[in-house]
Amino acid sequence: MNTLSECLRQLSNLVRFGVVAHIDHASARVRIQSGENLTDWLPWLTLRAANVATWNPPTLGEQVLLLSPQGELNQAVAITGLYSEQFPPPNNQADEIHTQYPDGTSTTYNHAEKQLTVVLAGNASLTIEGDVTAQINGNLTATVGGKAEITTSDTTQITASAIHLNAGAGVVTGNHICPYTGAPHAHVSSTVTAGE
């Protein structure tokens, strides 16, 4: 039969606060320092862990909540996501959902203004196995600080009411009549075509 002191110990261990002291990324386990207690290797709670799976490991010093079945700390689960003095909230706006990464990258969605802001500190890579359709009901502005290169294995088609390249003069195509011969221009590109 459990003694009173043992029952009190188990009750006090059912729910405890602690901080991440050690991380084993390969086995997805952490050891938690809770007061004078250092737990065994424990799993942490993630959003999904089956056919749909997420990976977002905790950080050393991150505050967690320990849920311990029957009050046994070495059987606990670490629940992450508690702000602390070491890791304060990265945002304090009521209308924003914000994610901050340690390299300076961030994503912010303001649902009051319906605006998504992404700040990427490094490079981006996107691989799409199927087709892509983009519907933009407003304007599209793209500014490139370096070179821009587009490579396609088939025809590229642009349809617009007007196309302006470097604010130059109009382009002569095979549809234009030569003012000297009265016939359409003969020496035109065989790979680039344009309307009048």
Short mmCIF file of N, CA and C in Angstrom, two decimals:
data_model
loop_
_atom_site.label_atom_id
_atom_site.label_comp_id
_atom_site.label_asym_id
_atom_site.label_seq_id
_atom_site.Cartn_x
_atom_site.Cartn_y
_atom_site.Cartn_z
N MET A 1 0.84 -1.19 0.00
CA MET A 1 0.00 0.00 0.00
C MET A 1 0.89 1.25 0.00
N ASN A 2 0.51 2.23 -0.82
CA ASN A 2 1.28 3.46 -0.89
C ASN A 2 1.15 4.25 0.40
N THR A 3 2.26 4.79 0.85
CA THR A 3 2.25 5.65 2.03
C THR A 3 1.73 7.02 1.65
N LEU A 4 1.40 7.81 2.66
CA LEU A 4 0.90 9.16 2.42
C LEU A 4 1.93 10.00 1.68
N SER A 5 3.19 9.89 2.08
CA SER A 5 4.25 10.67 1.41
C SER A 5 4.39 10.29 -0.05
N GLU A 6 4.22 8.98 -0.34
CA GLU A 6 4.31 8.53 -1.74
C GLU A 6 3.13 9.07 -2.54
N CYS A 7 1.95 9.08 -1.96
CA CYS A 7 0.78 9.63 -2.64
C CYS A 7 0.95 11.13 -2.92
N LEU A 8 1.49 11.83 -1.92
CA LEU A 8 1.72 13.27 -2.11
C LEU A 8 2.75 13.52 -3.20
N ARG A 9 3.78 12.67 -3.26
CA ARG A 9 4.80 12.81 -4.31
C ARG A 9 4.19 12.61 -5.69
N GLN A 10 3.37 11.60 -5.82
CA GLN A 10 2.75 11.32 -7.11
C GLN A 10 1.80 12.45 -7.52
N LEU A 11 1.06 12.97 -6.55
CA LEU A 11 0.16 14.07 -6.85
C LEU A 11 0.91 15.31 -7.31
N SER A 12 2.03 15.61 -6.65
CA SER A 12 2.82 16.80 -7.03
C SER A 12 3.48 16.64 -8.38
N ASN A 13 3.67 15.41 -8.81
CA ASN A 13 4.33 15.16 -10.10
C ASN A 13 3.36 15.04 -11.26
N LEU A 14 2.06 15.00 -11.00
CA LEU A 14 1.10 14.84 -12.10
C LEU A 14 1.27 15.93 -13.15
N VAL A 15 1.39 17.17 -12.72
CA VAL A 15 1.57 18.32 -13.61
C VAL A 15 2.68 19.18 -13.05
N ARG A 16 3.75 19.36 -13.83
CA ARG A 16 4.88 20.16 -13.36
C ARG A 16 5.40 21.02 -14.51
N PHE A 17 6.03 22.12 -14.14
CA PHE A 17 6.74 22.95 -15.11
C PHE A 17 8.21 22.54 -15.12
N GLY A 18 8.85 22.79 -16.26
CA GLY A 18 10.28 22.50 -16.37
C GLY A 18 10.85 23.17 -17.61
N VAL A 19 12.14 22.97 -17.81
CA VAL A 19 12.81 23.51 -19.00
C VAL A 19 13.58 22.39 -19.68
N VAL A 20 13.76 22.51 -20.97
CA VAL A 20 14.48 21.50 -21.74
C VAL A 20 15.96 21.58 -21.40
N ALA A 21 16.51 20.47 -20.89
CA ALA A 21 17.92 20.42 -20.51
C ALA A 21 18.78 19.70 -21.53
N HIS A 22 18.23 18.69 -22.19
CA HIS A 22 18.97 17.91 -23.19
C HIS A 22 17.99 17.53 -24.30
N ILE A 23 18.52 17.45 -25.54
CA ILE A 23 17.69 17.06 -26.69
C ILE A 23 18.41 15.98 -27.48
N ASP A 24 17.70 14.92 -27.82
CA ASP A 24 18.18 13.88 -28.73
C ASP A 24 17.29 13.94 -29.97
N HIS A 25 17.77 14.65 -31.01
CA HIS A 25 16.94 14.83 -32.20
C HIS A 25 16.70 13.51 -32.93
N ALA A 26 17.68 12.62 -32.91
CA ALA A 26 17.54 11.36 -33.64
C ALA A 26 16.40 10.51 -33.10
N SER A 27 16.21 10.51 -31.80
CA SER A 27 15.14 9.71 -31.20
C SER A 27 13.93 10.54 -30.81
N ALA A 28 13.98 11.84 -31.08
CA ALA A 28 12.88 12.76 -30.73
C ALA A 28 12.52 12.66 -29.25
N ARG A 29 13.53 12.83 -28.41
CA ARG A 29 13.35 12.77 -26.97
C ARG A 29 14.08 13.93 -26.30
N VAL A 30 13.57 14.32 -25.14
CA VAL A 30 14.19 15.39 -24.36
C VAL A 30 14.29 14.97 -22.91
N ARG A 31 15.23 15.61 -22.20
CA ARG A 31 15.29 15.48 -20.75
C ARG A 31 14.93 16.84 -20.18
N ILE A 32 14.08 16.83 -19.17
CA ILE A 32 13.54 18.06 -18.61
C ILE A 32 14.05 18.28 -17.20
N GLN A 33 14.50 19.49 -16.93
CA GLN A 33 14.87 19.88 -15.57
C GLN A 33 13.67 20.53 -14.93
N SER A 34 13.17 19.91 -13.88
CA SER A 34 12.02 20.44 -13.16
C SER A 34 12.39 20.54 -11.69
N GLY A 35 12.71 21.74 -11.26
CA GLY A 35 13.21 21.88 -9.90
C GLY A 35 14.53 21.16 -9.75
N GLU A 36 14.63 20.27 -8.77
CA GLU A 36 15.84 19.48 -8.58
C GLU A 36 15.81 18.18 -9.36
N ASN A 37 14.72 17.92 -10.06
CA ASN A 37 14.55 16.66 -10.78
C ASN A 37 14.97 16.80 -12.25
N LEU A 38 15.80 15.88 -12.72
CA LEU A 38 16.14 15.76 -14.13
C LEU A 38 15.52 14.46 -14.63
N THR A 39 14.58 14.57 -15.56
CA THR A 39 13.84 13.39 -16.01
C THR A 39 14.70 12.50 -16.89
N ASP A 40 14.17 11.33 -17.15
CA ASP A 40 14.73 10.45 -18.17
C ASP A 40 14.36 11.03 -19.54
N TRP A 41 14.71 10.33 -20.61
CA TRP A 41 14.38 10.80 -21.95
C TRP A 41 12.88 10.66 -22.20
N LEU A 42 12.23 11.75 -22.55
CA LEU A 42 10.78 11.80 -22.71
C LEU A 42 10.39 12.27 -24.11
N PRO A 43 9.23 11.84 -24.61
CA PRO A 43 8.73 12.39 -25.87
C PRO A 43 8.13 13.78 -25.64
N TRP A 44 8.14 14.58 -26.69
CA TRP A 44 7.44 15.86 -26.63
C TRP A 44 6.22 15.82 -27.54
N LEU A 45 5.23 16.63 -27.24
CA LEU A 45 3.99 16.65 -28.01
C LEU A 45 4.20 17.42 -29.30
N THR A 46 3.79 16.83 -30.42
CA THR A 46 3.85 17.50 -31.72
C THR A 46 2.44 17.58 -32.29
N LEU A 47 2.27 18.35 -33.37
CA LEU A 47 0.92 18.53 -33.92
C LEU A 47 0.37 17.24 -34.49
N ARG A 48 1.15 16.54 -35.31
CA ARG A 48 0.71 15.27 -35.90
C ARG A 48 1.88 14.31 -35.95
N ALA A 49 1.61 13.00 -35.81
CA ALA A 49 2.69 12.03 -35.79
C ALA A 49 2.26 10.70 -36.38
N ALA A 50 1.59 10.73 -37.56
CA ALA A 50 1.18 9.50 -38.22
C ALA A 50 1.42 9.66 -39.72
N ASN A 51 0.40 9.36 -40.56
CA ASN A 51 0.57 9.56 -42.00
C ASN A 51 0.86 11.02 -42.31
N VAL A 52 0.21 11.92 -41.60
CA VAL A 52 0.56 13.34 -41.63
C VAL A 52 1.44 13.59 -40.41
N ALA A 53 2.65 14.09 -40.63
CA ALA A 53 3.60 14.25 -39.54
C ALA A 53 4.25 15.63 -39.61
N THR A 54 4.52 16.21 -38.46
CA THR A 54 5.20 17.50 -38.38
C THR A 54 6.48 17.35 -37.56
N TRP A 55 7.44 18.23 -37.84
CA TRP A 55 8.72 18.21 -37.11
C TRP A 55 9.07 19.64 -36.73
N ASN A 56 9.08 19.91 -35.45
CA ASN A 56 9.45 21.22 -34.93
C ASN A 56 10.00 21.01 -33.52
N PRO A 57 11.27 20.59 -33.42
CA PRO A 57 11.82 20.20 -32.12
C PRO A 57 11.93 21.37 -31.16
N PRO A 58 11.87 21.11 -29.88
CA PRO A 58 12.03 22.17 -28.89
C PRO A 58 13.47 22.67 -28.85
N THR A 59 13.68 23.73 -28.08
CA THR A 59 14.98 24.39 -27.96
C THR A 59 15.49 24.24 -26.54
N LEU A 60 16.79 24.15 -26.40
CA LEU A 60 17.37 24.11 -25.06
C LEU A 60 16.94 25.34 -24.26
N GLY A 61 16.48 25.13 -23.05
CA GLY A 61 16.02 26.23 -22.20
C GLY A 61 14.56 26.57 -22.38
N GLU A 62 13.88 25.92 -23.35
CA GLU A 62 12.46 26.21 -23.57
C GLU A 62 11.62 25.66 -22.41
N GLN A 63 10.66 26.46 -21.99
CA GLN A 63 9.79 26.04 -20.89
C GLN A 63 8.72 25.08 -21.39
N VAL A 64 8.45 24.03 -20.60
CA VAL A 64 7.48 23.02 -20.99
C VAL A 64 6.59 22.70 -19.79
N LEU A 65 5.52 22.00 -20.10
CA LEU A 65 4.62 21.46 -19.08
C LEU A 65 4.73 19.94 -19.13
N LEU A 66 4.97 19.33 -17.99
CA LEU A 66 5.07 17.88 -17.90
C LEU A 66 3.75 17.29 -17.42
N LEU A 67 3.20 16.37 -18.20
CA LEU A 67 2.03 15.59 -17.79
C LEU A 67 2.50 14.17 -17.50
N SER A 68 2.37 13.75 -16.25
CA SER A 68 2.95 12.48 -15.82
C SER A 68 1.86 11.51 -15.38
N PRO A 69 1.58 10.48 -16.16
CA PRO A 69 0.59 9.48 -15.73
C PRO A 69 0.98 8.85 -14.39
N GLN A 70 0.05 8.80 -13.47
CA GLN A 70 0.25 8.21 -12.14
C GLN A 70 1.36 8.92 -11.36
N GLY A 71 1.72 10.15 -11.82
CA GLY A 71 2.72 10.91 -11.09
C GLY A 71 4.14 10.45 -11.26
N GLU A 72 4.42 9.64 -12.30
CA GLU A 72 5.77 9.15 -12.55
C GLU A 72 6.44 10.04 -13.60
N LEU A 73 7.42 10.84 -13.19
CA LEU A 73 8.05 11.80 -14.09
C LEU A 73 8.73 11.14 -15.28
N ASN A 74 9.27 9.96 -15.10
CA ASN A 74 9.98 9.28 -16.19
C ASN A 74 9.02 8.67 -17.21
N GLN A 75 7.71 8.81 -16.99
CA GLN A 75 6.72 8.40 -17.98
C GLN A 75 5.97 9.62 -18.55
N ALA A 76 6.48 10.79 -18.27
CA ALA A 76 5.77 12.01 -18.63
C ALA A 76 5.88 12.32 -20.12
N VAL A 77 5.04 13.23 -20.56
CA VAL A 77 5.09 13.81 -21.90
C VAL A 77 5.34 15.30 -21.74
N ALA A 78 6.27 15.84 -22.53
CA ALA A 78 6.59 17.26 -22.45
C ALA A 78 5.74 18.03 -23.45
N ILE A 79 5.01 19.00 -22.96
CA ILE A 79 4.18 19.85 -23.82
C ILE A 79 4.87 21.20 -23.95
N THR A 80 5.29 21.52 -25.16
CA THR A 80 6.03 22.76 -25.41
C THR A 80 5.06 23.89 -25.71
N GLY A 81 5.61 25.10 -25.83
CA GLY A 81 4.80 26.24 -26.24
C GLY A 81 4.48 27.22 -25.14
N LEU A 82 5.33 27.27 -24.10
CA LEU A 82 5.11 28.21 -22.99
C LEU A 82 6.16 29.32 -23.07
N TYR A 83 5.72 30.57 -23.15
CA TYR A 83 6.66 31.68 -23.16
C TYR A 83 7.37 31.77 -21.81
N SER A 84 8.55 32.38 -21.83
CA SER A 84 9.33 32.54 -20.61
C SER A 84 10.17 33.80 -20.73
N GLU A 85 10.90 34.14 -19.67
CA GLU A 85 11.79 35.30 -19.74
C GLU A 85 12.88 35.11 -20.77
N GLN A 86 13.35 33.89 -20.92
CA GLN A 86 14.40 33.61 -21.91
C GLN A 86 13.84 33.65 -23.33
N PHE A 87 12.61 33.20 -23.50
CA PHE A 87 11.97 33.18 -24.82
C PHE A 87 10.61 33.87 -24.73
N PRO A 88 10.61 35.21 -24.80
CA PRO A 88 9.34 35.95 -24.70
C PRO A 88 8.57 35.88 -26.01
N PRO A 89 7.31 36.35 -26.03
CA PRO A 89 6.52 36.34 -27.26
C PRO A 89 7.19 37.20 -28.35
N PRO A 90 7.20 36.75 -29.60
CA PRO A 90 7.81 37.52 -30.68
C PRO A 90 6.89 38.59 -31.25
N ASN A 91 5.67 38.66 -30.77
CA ASN A 91 4.68 39.59 -31.31
C ASN A 91 3.64 39.85 -30.22
N ASN A 92 2.99 41.01 -30.27
CA ASN A 92 1.95 41.30 -29.27
C ASN A 92 0.70 41.91 -29.90
N GLN A 93 0.48 41.62 -31.20
CA GLN A 93 -0.67 42.17 -31.90
C GLN A 93 -1.85 41.19 -31.86
N ALA A 94 -3.02 41.69 -31.51
CA ALA A 94 -4.19 40.82 -31.34
C ALA A 94 -4.68 40.22 -32.65
N ASP A 95 -4.44 40.91 -33.76
CA ASP A 95 -4.98 40.47 -35.05
C ASP A 95 -3.97 39.72 -35.90
N GLU A 96 -2.83 39.35 -35.34
CA GLU A 96 -1.78 38.74 -36.15
C GLU A 96 -1.44 37.33 -35.67
N ILE A 97 -1.17 36.46 -36.65
CA ILE A 97 -0.59 35.15 -36.39
C ILE A 97 0.84 35.20 -36.92
N HIS A 98 1.79 34.99 -36.03
CA HIS A 98 3.18 35.27 -36.36
C HIS A 98 4.06 34.09 -35.99
N THR A 99 4.97 33.74 -36.88
CA THR A 99 5.99 32.73 -36.60
C THR A 99 7.36 33.34 -36.85
N GLN A 100 8.22 33.24 -35.85
CA GLN A 100 9.56 33.80 -35.94
C GLN A 100 10.58 32.67 -35.89
N TYR A 101 11.58 32.72 -36.79
CA TYR A 101 12.63 31.71 -36.83
C TYR A 101 13.96 32.32 -36.36
N PRO A 102 14.88 31.51 -35.87
CA PRO A 102 16.10 32.07 -35.29
C PRO A 102 17.01 32.78 -36.28
N ASP A 103 16.88 32.54 -37.58
CA ASP A 103 17.75 33.21 -38.56
C ASP A 103 17.18 34.55 -39.03
N GLY A 104 16.03 34.96 -38.48
CA GLY A 104 15.41 36.22 -38.89
C GLY A 104 14.25 36.06 -39.83
N THR A 105 14.03 34.86 -40.35
CA THR A 105 12.87 34.61 -41.21
C THR A 105 11.59 34.66 -40.37
N SER A 106 10.52 35.19 -40.96
CA SER A 106 9.25 35.27 -40.23
C SER A 106 8.08 35.24 -41.20
N THR A 107 6.95 34.78 -40.70
CA THR A 107 5.69 34.85 -41.44
C THR A 107 4.67 35.51 -40.53
N THR A 108 3.91 36.45 -41.11
CA THR A 108 2.90 37.17 -40.34
C THR A 108 1.64 37.28 -41.17
N TYR A 109 0.53 36.87 -40.59
CA TYR A 109 -0.76 37.09 -41.26
C TYR A 109 -1.63 37.96 -40.36
N ASN A 110 -2.03 39.11 -40.89
CA ASN A 110 -2.92 40.02 -40.18
C ASN A 110 -4.33 39.80 -40.73
N HIS A 111 -5.20 39.14 -39.95
CA HIS A 111 -6.52 38.80 -40.46
C HIS A 111 -7.47 39.99 -40.42
N ALA A 112 -7.13 41.06 -39.73
CA ALA A 112 -7.95 42.27 -39.78
C ALA A 112 -7.71 43.02 -41.10
N GLU A 113 -6.45 43.05 -41.53
CA GLU A 113 -6.11 43.75 -42.77
C GLU A 113 -6.06 42.81 -43.97
N LYS A 114 -6.22 41.49 -43.72
CA LYS A 114 -6.15 40.48 -44.79
C LYS A 114 -4.82 40.57 -45.53
N GLN A 115 -3.74 40.61 -44.79
CA GLN A 115 -2.42 40.78 -45.38
C GLN A 115 -1.44 39.74 -44.83
N LEU A 116 -0.75 39.06 -45.76
CA LEU A 116 0.26 38.08 -45.41
C LEU A 116 1.64 38.66 -45.73
N THR A 117 2.54 38.62 -44.76
CA THR A 117 3.90 39.12 -44.94
C THR A 117 4.88 38.01 -44.62
N VAL A 118 5.77 37.73 -45.57
CA VAL A 118 6.80 36.71 -45.39
C VAL A 118 8.16 37.38 -45.57
N VAL A 119 9.01 37.24 -44.57
CA VAL A 119 10.38 37.75 -44.65
C VAL A 119 11.30 36.54 -44.63
N LEU A 120 12.04 36.33 -45.73
CA LEU A 120 12.91 35.16 -45.86
C LEU A 120 14.36 35.61 -45.79
N ALA A 121 15.09 35.12 -44.80
CA ALA A 121 16.47 35.55 -44.59
C ALA A 121 17.43 34.94 -45.59
N GLY A 122 17.07 33.81 -46.19
CA GLY A 122 17.98 33.12 -47.11
C GLY A 122 17.34 32.86 -48.46
N ASN A 123 17.66 31.71 -49.03
CA ASN A 123 17.16 31.32 -50.35
C ASN A 123 15.85 30.56 -50.22
N ALA A 124 15.15 30.44 -51.35
CA ALA A 124 13.90 29.68 -51.39
C ALA A 124 13.95 28.68 -52.54
N SER A 125 13.39 27.52 -52.32
CA SER A 125 13.31 26.49 -53.35
C SER A 125 11.91 25.92 -53.35
N LEU A 126 11.30 25.85 -54.53
CA LEU A 126 9.93 25.35 -54.67
C LEU A 126 9.89 24.34 -55.81
N THR A 127 9.45 23.12 -55.50
CA THR A 127 9.31 22.08 -56.51
C THR A 127 7.85 21.66 -56.57
N ILE A 128 7.26 21.76 -57.76
CA ILE A 128 5.85 21.41 -57.95
C ILE A 128 5.78 20.35 -59.05
N GLU A 129 5.24 19.19 -58.74
CA GLU A 129 5.20 18.09 -59.70
C GLU A 129 4.09 18.25 -60.73
N GLY A 130 3.05 19.02 -60.41
CA GLY A 130 1.93 19.18 -61.34
C GLY A 130 1.87 20.59 -61.90
N ASP A 131 0.69 20.99 -62.31
CA ASP A 131 0.47 22.32 -62.88
C ASP A 131 0.29 23.35 -61.78
N VAL A 132 0.48 24.61 -62.15
CA VAL A 132 0.28 25.73 -61.23
C VAL A 132 -0.65 26.74 -61.88
N THR A 133 -1.68 27.14 -61.17
CA THR A 133 -2.58 28.19 -61.63
C THR A 133 -2.63 29.28 -60.57
N ALA A 134 -2.34 30.51 -60.97
CA ALA A 134 -2.36 31.63 -60.04
C ALA A 134 -3.38 32.66 -60.53
N GLN A 135 -4.30 33.03 -59.65
CA GLN A 135 -5.30 34.04 -59.96
C GLN A 135 -5.02 35.26 -59.09
N ILE A 136 -4.60 36.35 -59.71
CA ILE A 136 -4.29 37.58 -58.98
C ILE A 136 -5.29 38.64 -59.42
N ASN A 137 -6.15 39.05 -58.50
CA ASN A 137 -7.20 40.01 -58.84
C ASN A 137 -6.74 41.46 -58.73
N GLY A 138 -5.57 41.67 -58.17
CA GLY A 138 -5.00 43.02 -58.10
C GLY A 138 -3.80 43.13 -59.01
N ASN A 139 -2.86 43.97 -58.64
CA ASN A 139 -1.64 44.16 -59.42
C ASN A 139 -0.54 43.21 -58.95
N LEU A 140 0.41 42.92 -59.84
CA LEU A 140 1.57 42.11 -59.53
C LEU A 140 2.83 42.93 -59.77
N THR A 141 3.65 43.09 -58.74
CA THR A 141 4.90 43.81 -58.86
C THR A 141 6.03 42.92 -58.36
N ALA A 142 7.04 42.71 -59.19
CA ALA A 142 8.20 41.90 -58.81
C ALA A 142 9.46 42.71 -59.06
N THR A 143 10.30 42.83 -58.04
CA THR A 143 11.57 43.54 -58.16
C THR A 143 12.70 42.55 -57.91
N VAL A 144 13.62 42.45 -58.87
CA VAL A 144 14.72 41.50 -58.78
C VAL A 144 16.02 42.27 -58.69
N GLY A 145 16.80 42.02 -57.65
CA GLY A 145 18.06 42.73 -57.48
C GLY A 145 19.17 42.21 -58.37
N GLY A 146 19.06 40.97 -58.85
CA GLY A 146 20.06 40.38 -59.73
C GLY A 146 19.46 40.04 -61.08
N LYS A 147 19.91 38.93 -61.65
CA LYS A 147 19.40 38.49 -62.94
C LYS A 147 18.08 37.75 -62.76
N ALA A 148 17.28 37.74 -63.81
CA ALA A 148 16.04 36.96 -63.83
C ALA A 148 16.09 36.03 -65.04
N GLU A 149 15.84 34.76 -64.81
CA GLU A 149 15.93 33.76 -65.88
C GLU A 149 14.73 32.84 -65.81
N ILE A 150 14.07 32.66 -66.94
CA ILE A 150 12.94 31.74 -67.05
C ILE A 150 13.24 30.76 -68.17
N THR A 151 13.18 29.47 -67.87
CA THR A 151 13.45 28.43 -68.86
C THR A 151 12.23 27.53 -68.97
N THR A 152 11.73 27.36 -70.18
CA THR A 152 10.60 26.44 -70.40
C THR A 152 10.97 25.46 -71.49
N SER A 153 10.37 24.28 -71.45
CA SER A 153 10.62 23.27 -72.47
C SER A 153 9.60 23.33 -73.59
N ASP A 154 8.65 24.26 -73.50
CA ASP A 154 7.62 24.39 -74.52
C ASP A 154 7.36 25.88 -74.76
N THR A 155 6.30 26.19 -75.47
CA THR A 155 5.99 27.57 -75.83
C THR A 155 5.65 28.40 -74.61
N THR A 156 6.12 29.65 -74.62
CA THR A 156 5.75 30.62 -73.60
C THR A 156 4.85 31.67 -74.23
N GLN A 157 3.70 31.91 -73.65
CA GLN A 157 2.72 32.82 -74.23
C GLN A 157 2.33 33.87 -73.21
N ILE A 158 2.35 35.14 -73.63
CA ILE A 158 1.92 36.25 -72.79
C ILE A 158 0.83 37.00 -73.54
N THR A 159 -0.33 37.15 -72.92
CA THR A 159 -1.43 37.88 -73.52
C THR A 159 -1.73 39.10 -72.66
N ALA A 160 -1.67 40.28 -73.26
CA ALA A 160 -1.90 41.52 -72.52
C ALA A 160 -2.39 42.59 -73.47
N SER A 161 -3.06 43.61 -72.93
CA SER A 161 -3.51 44.72 -73.78
C SER A 161 -2.34 45.53 -74.29
N ALA A 162 -1.23 45.56 -73.55
CA ALA A 162 -0.02 46.25 -74.00
C ALA A 162 1.16 45.67 -73.24
N ILE A 163 2.32 45.60 -73.89
CA ILE A 163 3.55 45.12 -73.27
C ILE A 163 4.62 46.18 -73.47
N HIS A 164 5.24 46.63 -72.37
CA HIS A 164 6.28 47.65 -72.43
C HIS A 164 7.58 47.07 -71.91
N LEU A 165 8.62 47.11 -72.77
CA LEU A 165 9.94 46.63 -72.38
C LEU A 165 10.90 47.81 -72.33
N ASN A 166 11.39 48.13 -71.15
CA ASN A 166 12.34 49.23 -70.98
C ASN A 166 11.82 50.55 -71.52
N ALA A 167 10.52 50.73 -71.60
CA ALA A 167 9.90 52.00 -72.03
C ALA A 167 10.42 52.45 -73.39
N GLY A 168 10.74 51.51 -74.29
CA GLY A 168 11.26 51.86 -75.61
C GLY A 168 10.16 52.14 -76.61
N ALA A 169 10.54 52.22 -77.87
CA ALA A 169 9.59 52.46 -78.96
C ALA A 169 8.90 51.15 -79.34
N GLY A 170 7.93 51.24 -80.26
CA GLY A 170 7.19 50.07 -80.68
C GLY A 170 8.06 49.05 -81.39
N VAL A 171 7.67 47.78 -81.34
CA VAL A 171 8.42 46.69 -81.96
C VAL A 171 7.83 46.38 -83.33
N VAL A 172 8.71 46.21 -84.32
CA VAL A 172 8.28 45.87 -85.68
C VAL A 172 8.22 44.35 -85.79
N THR A 173 7.10 43.82 -86.30
CA THR A 173 6.93 42.38 -86.46
C THR A 173 6.65 42.05 -87.93
N GLY A 174 6.49 40.79 -88.20
CA GLY A 174 6.19 40.35 -89.56
C GLY A 174 4.83 40.79 -90.03
N ASN A 175 3.99 41.32 -89.13
CA ASN A 175 2.68 41.82 -89.54
C ASN A 175 2.73 43.26 -90.05
N HIS A 176 3.86 43.93 -89.78
CA HIS A 176 3.97 45.32 -90.20
C HIS A 176 4.40 45.42 -91.67
N ILE A 177 3.86 46.42 -92.35
CA ILE A 177 4.16 46.65 -93.77
C ILE A 177 5.37 47.57 -93.89
N CYS A 178 6.31 47.13 -94.72
CA CYS A 178 7.50 47.95 -94.96
C CYS A 178 7.10 49.19 -95.76
N PRO A 179 7.46 50.40 -95.32
CA PRO A 179 7.06 51.61 -96.05
C PRO A 179 7.75 51.75 -97.41
N TYR A 180 8.81 50.98 -97.61
CA TYR A 180 9.53 51.09 -98.88
C TYR A 180 9.05 50.08 -99.91
N THR A 181 8.76 48.84 -99.47
CA THR A 181 8.36 47.79 -100.41
C THR A 181 6.85 47.62 -100.47
N GLY A 182 6.15 48.08 -99.44
CA GLY A 182 4.71 47.89 -99.41
C GLY A 182 4.30 46.47 -99.04
N ALA A 183 5.27 45.63 -98.68
CA ALA A 183 5.02 44.23 -98.30
C ALA A 183 5.37 44.03 -96.84
N PRO A 184 4.85 42.95 -96.21
CA PRO A 184 5.23 42.69 -94.82
C PRO A 184 6.73 42.48 -94.69
N HIS A 185 7.26 42.86 -93.56
CA HIS A 185 8.70 42.67 -93.32
C HIS A 185 9.04 41.19 -93.43
N ALA A 186 10.11 40.89 -94.16
CA ALA A 186 10.48 39.49 -94.41
C ALA A 186 11.45 38.94 -93.37
N HIS A 187 12.38 39.76 -92.89
CA HIS A 187 13.40 39.28 -91.97
C HIS A 187 12.92 39.45 -90.53
N VAL A 188 12.25 38.45 -90.05
CA VAL A 188 11.70 38.49 -88.69
C VAL A 188 12.14 37.22 -87.94
N SER A 189 11.99 37.23 -86.62
CA SER A 189 12.38 36.10 -85.80
C SER A 189 11.46 34.90 -86.06
N SER A 190 12.05 33.72 -86.06
CA SER A 190 11.26 32.50 -86.23
C SER A 190 10.84 31.91 -84.88
N THR A 191 11.38 32.44 -83.77
CA THR A 191 11.08 31.87 -82.46
C THR A 191 10.31 32.82 -81.55
N VAL A 192 10.38 34.15 -81.82
CA VAL A 192 9.67 35.13 -81.03
C VAL A 192 8.63 35.80 -81.90
N THR A 193 7.36 35.75 -81.49
CA THR A 193 6.29 36.37 -82.27
C THR A 193 5.55 37.35 -81.40
N ALA A 194 4.93 38.35 -82.04
CA ALA A 194 4.16 39.36 -81.32
C ALA A 194 3.10 39.93 -82.24
N GLY A 195 2.01 40.38 -81.62
CA GLY A 195 0.96 41.05 -82.39
C GLY A 195 1.31 42.51 -82.61
N GLU A 196 0.49 43.21 -83.42
CA GLU A 196 0.74 44.63 -83.67
C GLU A 196 0.38 45.47 -82.46
#
